[in-house]
Short mmCIF file of C-alpha atoms and ligand atoms in Angstrom, two decimals:
data_model
loop_
_atom_site.label_atom_id
_atom_site.label_comp_id
_atom_site.label_asym_id
_atom_site.label_seq_id
_atom_site.Cartn_x
_atom_site.Cartn_y
_atom_site.Cartn_z
CA MET A 235 13.47 145.77 81.86
CA ALA A 236 16.45 148.10 82.30
CA GLU A 237 18.83 145.15 82.21
CA SER A 238 17.19 143.67 79.15
CA ASP A 239 17.20 147.11 77.43
CA ASP A 240 20.88 147.20 78.12
CA ARG A 241 21.38 143.72 76.68
CA VAL A 242 19.47 144.69 73.56
CA ARG A 243 21.51 147.87 73.18
CA ARG A 244 24.74 145.91 73.53
CA ALA A 245 23.53 143.35 71.00
CA ILE A 246 22.62 146.10 68.56
CA ASP A 247 26.00 147.70 69.05
CA ALA A 248 27.67 144.36 68.55
CA ILE A 249 25.94 143.37 65.36
CA ARG A 250 26.24 145.67 62.41
CA VAL A 251 24.43 145.85 59.17
CA HIS A 252 26.73 143.83 56.99
CA VAL A 253 24.93 144.66 53.79
CA ARG A 254 26.82 147.10 51.72
CA SER A 255 24.81 147.45 48.58
CA GLU A 256 21.53 146.35 47.17
CA SER A 257 23.36 144.11 44.73
CA ASP A 258 24.63 142.11 47.70
CA PHE A 259 21.13 140.77 48.09
CA GLY A 260 20.08 140.50 44.48
CA SER A 261 18.19 137.29 43.99
CA ASP A 262 21.05 135.79 41.99
CA ALA A 263 23.34 136.39 44.92
CA ILE A 264 21.31 134.15 47.17
CA GLU A 265 22.94 130.93 46.08
CA ARG A 266 26.05 132.28 44.38
CA ALA A 267 29.41 132.36 46.09
CA ALA A 268 30.74 135.55 44.53
CA PRO A 269 33.82 137.33 45.90
CA ARG A 270 32.79 139.98 48.42
CA PRO A 271 34.58 142.88 50.08
CA ALA A 272 35.74 142.26 53.63
CA PRO A 273 32.99 142.88 56.15
CA MET A 274 33.12 146.27 57.85
CA ALA A 275 32.80 144.71 61.26
CA SER A 276 31.88 141.35 62.58
CA THR A 277 31.17 139.55 65.79
CA ALA A 278 31.11 136.24 63.96
CA THR A 279 33.65 133.46 64.14
CA VAL A 280 33.57 129.97 62.78
CA VAL A 281 34.18 127.17 65.21
CA ALA A 282 36.85 124.97 63.73
CA ALA A 283 35.07 121.65 63.92
CA SER A 284 37.31 120.26 61.20
CA PRO A 285 40.10 121.71 59.06
CA GLU A 286 37.78 122.55 56.19
CA THR A 287 35.48 124.55 58.43
CA THR A 288 38.19 126.88 59.64
CA ILE A 289 37.17 130.36 58.61
CA THR A 290 37.48 133.27 60.93
CA ASN A 291 35.78 136.59 60.42
CA GLU A 292 38.12 138.62 62.57
CA PRO A 293 36.75 141.97 63.63
CA THR A 294 37.80 144.41 60.93
CA ALA A 295 37.59 148.17 60.57
CA PRO A 296 34.92 149.71 62.76
CA LEU A 297 31.60 150.37 61.21
CA ALA A 298 31.20 153.76 59.63
CA PRO A 299 28.97 155.84 61.92
CA SER A 300 26.36 156.22 59.22
CA ARG A 301 25.93 152.43 59.19
CA VAL A 302 25.24 152.15 62.90
CA PRO A 303 21.52 151.98 63.55
CA ALA A 304 20.63 155.39 64.90
CA PRO A 305 19.09 155.46 68.37
CA SER A 306 15.94 156.90 66.86
CA ASN A 307 15.61 153.71 64.83
CA GLU A 308 15.37 151.59 67.92
CA PRO A 309 11.94 150.21 68.66
CA VAL A 310 10.29 151.80 71.64
CA ALA A 311 7.54 150.53 73.87
CA THR A 312 5.13 153.29 72.92
CA SER A 313 4.63 154.82 69.53
CA SER A 314 2.63 157.63 68.05
CA ALA A 315 2.56 155.76 64.73
CA PRO A 316 -0.86 155.45 63.11
CA ALA A 317 -2.75 152.26 63.88
CA ARG A 318 -1.78 149.29 61.67
CA PRO A 319 -3.61 146.05 61.04
CA ALA A 320 -3.47 143.76 64.06
CA VAL A 321 -0.71 141.16 64.01
CA ASP A 322 -3.24 138.34 63.79
CA ALA A 323 -5.41 139.96 61.13
CA ARG A 324 -6.37 137.33 58.61
CA SER A 325 -8.14 137.51 55.32
CA PRO A 326 -11.30 135.35 55.36
CA ALA A 327 -10.12 133.76 52.11
CA PHE A 328 -6.77 132.75 53.54
CA VAL A 329 -6.21 129.02 54.07
CA PRO A 330 -2.78 128.39 55.60
CA ARG A 331 -0.75 125.40 54.45
CA VAL A 332 0.40 124.83 58.00
CA ALA A 333 -1.75 124.06 61.03
CA PRO A 334 -2.70 126.89 63.38
CA LEU A 335 -0.23 127.28 66.17
CA GLY A 336 -1.08 125.85 69.61
CA ALA A 337 -0.56 127.69 72.88
CA ARG A 338 2.65 129.66 73.08
CA LEU A 339 5.33 127.91 75.13
CA GLY A 340 8.04 129.65 77.14
CA SER A 341 8.55 131.51 80.37
CA ALA A 342 5.89 134.03 81.39
CA GLU A 343 8.49 136.80 81.27
CA ALA A 344 9.62 135.91 77.74
CA ARG A 345 6.02 135.62 76.52
CA ALA A 346 5.22 139.07 77.92
CA GLU A 347 8.36 140.57 76.34
CA LEU A 348 7.47 138.94 73.04
CA ASP A 349 3.96 140.41 73.22
CA ARG A 350 5.50 143.86 73.71
CA LEU A 351 7.88 143.33 70.82
CA GLU A 352 5.03 142.22 68.54
CA ALA A 353 3.00 145.31 69.49
CA ASP A 354 5.96 147.55 68.68
CA VAL A 355 6.48 145.79 65.35
CA ALA A 356 2.76 146.17 64.55
CA ALA A 357 3.07 149.95 65.05
CA CYS A 358 6.36 150.31 63.17
CA THR A 359 6.73 152.83 60.35
CA LEU A 360 10.54 152.92 60.31
CA CYS A 361 10.95 151.82 56.70
CA LYS A 362 9.02 151.98 53.47
CA LEU A 363 7.71 148.41 53.78
CA HIS A 364 5.11 149.56 56.32
CA ALA A 365 3.25 151.39 53.56
CA THR A 366 2.51 148.26 51.53
CA ARG A 367 2.05 145.60 54.20
CA THR A 368 -1.22 144.02 55.23
CA CYS A 369 0.06 142.44 58.43
CA THR A 370 3.35 142.61 60.24
CA VAL A 371 4.96 139.18 60.63
CA PRO A 372 7.06 139.28 63.80
CA GLY A 373 7.64 135.52 64.06
CA GLU A 374 6.06 132.69 66.00
CA GLY A 375 6.74 129.81 68.31
CA ASN A 376 8.20 129.12 71.72
CA ALA A 377 9.14 132.26 73.67
CA SER A 378 12.04 130.35 75.28
CA PRO A 379 13.18 128.11 72.42
CA ASP A 380 16.34 126.07 72.16
CA LEU A 381 16.26 126.42 68.38
CA LEU A 382 15.59 129.62 66.41
CA PHE A 383 15.21 129.72 62.62
CA ILE A 384 15.75 133.03 60.87
CA GLY A 385 14.47 133.50 57.33
CA GLU A 386 14.40 136.41 54.96
CA GLY A 387 11.04 138.12 55.03
CA PRO A 388 7.31 137.54 54.67
CA GLY A 389 5.83 136.60 51.31
CA GLU A 390 2.29 137.08 50.11
CA GLU A 391 0.67 134.42 52.29
CA GLU A 392 2.62 135.52 55.35
CA ASP A 393 1.59 139.15 54.73
CA ARG A 394 -2.05 138.09 54.61
CA SER A 395 -1.94 135.90 57.70
CA GLY A 396 0.61 137.64 59.95
CA ARG A 397 2.44 134.29 60.33
CA PRO A 398 5.95 133.40 59.12
CA PHE A 399 6.58 130.60 56.64
CA VAL A 400 3.01 129.52 55.92
CA GLY A 401 3.30 129.26 52.13
CA ARG A 402 4.92 126.43 50.15
CA ALA A 403 8.37 127.17 51.55
CA GLY A 404 6.81 127.23 55.00
CA GLU A 405 5.23 123.87 54.47
CA LEU A 406 8.65 122.45 53.67
CA LEU A 407 10.26 124.23 56.63
CA THR A 408 7.57 122.79 58.91
CA LYS A 409 8.51 119.28 57.68
CA ILE A 410 12.21 119.96 58.21
CA ILE A 411 11.55 121.20 61.75
CA GLY A 412 9.46 118.07 62.45
CA ALA A 413 12.23 115.80 61.13
CA MET A 414 14.57 117.49 63.60
CA GLY A 415 12.35 116.48 66.54
CA PHE A 416 10.88 119.97 66.97
CA SER A 417 7.67 121.67 65.88
CA ARG A 418 6.56 125.21 65.10
CA GLU A 419 5.44 125.42 68.73
CA THR A 420 8.62 124.12 70.35
CA ALA A 421 11.08 125.99 68.10
CA HIS A 422 10.79 129.62 67.01
CA ILE A 423 10.65 131.05 63.49
CA ALA A 424 11.58 134.66 62.70
CA ASN A 425 12.66 136.75 59.72
CA ILE A 426 15.20 139.51 59.21
CA VAL A 427 12.41 141.87 58.11
CA LYS A 428 8.94 141.81 59.60
CA CYS A 429 7.01 143.26 56.65
CA ARG A 430 6.65 141.89 53.13
CA PRO A 431 8.93 143.33 50.48
CA PRO A 432 6.61 144.05 47.51
CA GLY A 433 6.62 141.31 44.89
CA ASN A 434 8.60 139.09 47.28
CA ARG A 435 11.81 140.85 46.32
CA VAL A 436 14.86 140.48 48.56
CA PRO A 437 14.78 143.02 51.43
CA GLU A 438 16.85 146.12 50.74
CA PRO A 439 19.70 147.21 53.02
CA ASP A 440 17.78 150.16 54.51
CA GLU A 441 14.84 147.87 55.29
CA ILE A 442 17.10 145.31 56.95
CA ALA A 443 18.80 148.07 58.92
CA ALA A 444 15.49 149.54 60.12
CA CYS A 445 14.25 146.11 61.25
CA GLN A 446 17.50 145.01 62.81
CA PRO A 447 16.80 146.36 66.31
CA TYR A 448 13.61 144.26 66.40
CA LEU A 449 15.52 141.15 65.36
CA MET A 450 18.23 141.78 67.93
CA ARG A 451 15.65 142.36 70.65
CA GLN A 452 13.92 139.15 69.59
CA ILE A 453 17.13 137.07 69.76
CA VAL A 454 18.09 138.55 73.12
CA LEU A 455 14.72 137.81 74.67
CA LEU A 456 14.34 134.34 73.11
CA LYS A 457 17.83 133.27 74.24
CA PRO A 458 18.04 130.32 71.82
CA LYS A 459 20.75 127.71 72.32
CA LEU A 460 21.34 127.68 68.56
CA ILE A 461 20.30 129.75 65.53
CA CYS A 462 19.78 128.28 62.08
CA THR A 463 19.86 130.96 59.38
CA LEU A 464 17.93 130.13 56.22
CA GLY A 465 19.58 131.36 53.03
CA LEU A 466 22.11 134.04 52.30
CA PRO A 467 20.30 137.27 53.26
CA ALA A 468 19.60 136.01 56.79
CA THR A 469 23.09 134.54 57.12
CA ARG A 470 24.77 137.74 55.96
CA THR A 471 22.62 139.89 58.19
CA ILE A 472 23.55 137.92 61.29
CA LEU A 473 27.15 136.99 60.52
CA GLY A 474 28.43 139.52 58.00
CA ILE A 475 30.13 136.72 56.12
CA THR A 476 31.39 137.40 52.63
CA GLN A 477 31.08 133.87 51.27
CA GLY A 478 28.06 132.47 49.47
CA ILE A 479 25.61 130.16 51.19
CA LYS A 480 27.10 127.05 49.58
CA ALA A 481 30.44 127.78 51.23
CA VAL A 482 29.04 128.28 54.72
CA ARG A 483 26.03 126.00 55.05
CA GLY A 484 26.38 123.33 57.71
CA ARG A 485 29.31 125.11 59.38
CA GLU A 486 29.19 126.51 62.86
CA PHE A 487 29.68 130.22 63.46
CA VAL A 488 29.14 132.10 66.69
CA TRP A 489 27.19 135.29 67.15
CA ASN A 490 27.27 136.85 70.61
CA ASP A 491 28.04 133.46 72.18
CA ILE A 492 25.19 131.76 70.31
CA PRO A 493 26.15 129.05 67.79
CA VAL A 494 24.80 129.81 64.31
CA ILE A 495 24.55 127.15 61.60
CA PRO A 496 23.37 128.38 58.18
CA THR A 497 21.55 126.20 55.69
CA PHE A 498 19.72 126.68 52.39
CA HIS A 499 16.44 128.56 52.36
CA PRO A 500 13.45 126.22 51.86
CA ALA A 501 12.34 128.28 48.82
CA TYR A 502 15.70 127.44 47.23
CA LEU A 503 15.07 123.76 48.00
CA LEU A 504 11.73 123.91 46.23
CA ARG A 505 13.59 125.07 43.13
CA ASN A 506 16.55 122.73 43.69
CA PRO A 507 15.21 119.53 45.26
CA ASP A 508 18.48 117.72 44.52
CA ASP A 509 20.03 119.73 47.36
CA LYS A 510 17.56 118.41 49.95
CA PRO A 511 20.08 115.82 51.23
CA LEU A 512 22.45 118.69 52.10
CA VAL A 513 19.80 120.32 54.26
CA TRP A 514 19.07 116.98 55.85
CA GLN A 515 22.80 116.75 56.70
CA ASP A 516 22.72 120.27 58.16
CA ALA A 517 19.58 119.45 60.14
CA GLN A 518 21.36 116.48 61.73
CA THR A 519 24.43 118.60 62.49
CA ILE A 520 22.18 121.14 64.22
CA VAL A 521 20.35 118.56 66.33
CA ARG A 522 23.57 116.81 67.36
CA ARG A 523 25.00 120.19 68.39
CA LEU A 524 21.85 121.05 70.31
CA VAL A 525 22.10 117.79 72.22
CA GLN A 526 25.75 118.61 73.03
CA LEU A 527 24.55 121.98 74.29
CA GLY A 528 22.14 120.28 76.68
CA ALA A 529 18.92 120.90 74.74
CA SER A 530 16.21 118.31 75.10
CA ILE A 531 14.64 117.28 71.82
CA PRO A 532 10.84 117.51 72.19
CA ASN A 533 10.17 114.53 69.87
CA PRO A 534 13.23 112.25 70.11
CA ASP A 535 11.49 109.56 68.02
CA ALA A 536 12.12 111.75 64.97
CA LEU A 537 15.86 111.25 65.44
CA LYS A 538 15.62 107.51 64.72
CA LYS A 539 15.83 108.46 61.05
CA PHE A 540 19.22 110.12 61.58
CA LYS A 541 22.19 108.45 59.92
CA ASP A 542 24.20 109.04 63.06
CA PRO A 543 21.72 109.66 65.88
CA PRO A 544 22.86 111.82 68.77
CA PRO A 545 23.49 109.95 72.03
CA GLU A 546 20.56 109.66 74.44
CA PRO A 547 20.79 112.39 77.07
CA SER A 548 22.20 110.96 80.28
CA ALA A 549 19.56 110.72 83.01
N1 LIG B 1061 8.20 133.13 54.43
C1 LIG B 1061 8.83 133.75 55.45
O1 LIG B 1061 8.24 134.07 56.48
N2 LIG B 1061 10.14 133.99 55.31
C2 LIG B 1061 10.83 133.67 54.23
O2 LIG B 1061 12.03 133.91 54.20
C3 LIG B 1061 10.13 133.04 53.17
C4 LIG B 1061 8.82 132.77 53.29
#
């Protein structure tokens, strides 16, 4: 545990809250490539796969101390917080759009660490979102996944069920994951905040900052081979990029040695179905990269629909 605590601490130190104002995450900003101030600090670089993908977020001025998550904000294994609804609490009226999850995959150690993380999240009162939540939504899926999706935050159906992406956007994400040869069980799905922002508004910077140690701990314990960020808030939180999502989707960045490829959020796709082919392109880029990284695709038959299928793994 001491070593993993240390890794989490280093990850938290390495990633900073790149959100500078609430207007950064206004809903209009999600798909708009507006000019942004230079990030305060960044661990993110873009891998120059082709000339047009060459963007580098060089480390800039160090983060102002007030922006660094305070040690007291770090999740701890025990908490004196009042009891909260259990993670798997479910309203009797709730009918999820996606099938219940099967047994959790992953190493025994990672599953145990994930259980501890989920318990800490369930007891969390670090930001104002705890006061209005029904369930915490820590994430779900493989505890040792090759592929991690990071979305924005729970909506109404997620808040009721304690599961990420189970509403209409979740239904679409589940299809996208399936088309990539994965499933909700074999990949992992998380969010930048673990409690629902009221009215499904975009999470505010203080909420993202309070939840960030949980997200960092989650990434460190999951050890994904690749992260796909869904939409601008998740992409900015991880990478601190200043561009809009249209400028960065489908490109490869690196966060703490882990490749990160952003794409559109599925809720955006529901509103803008004409952009589905772009996400399909990004999905293929991600799978080809995963294969290069030595990941095995749980359902390789799905890849037959790829325009340019990745090579079969050599035996
Ligand atoms: N559901 C989630 O869990 N996250 C999102 O970002 C949207 C819907």
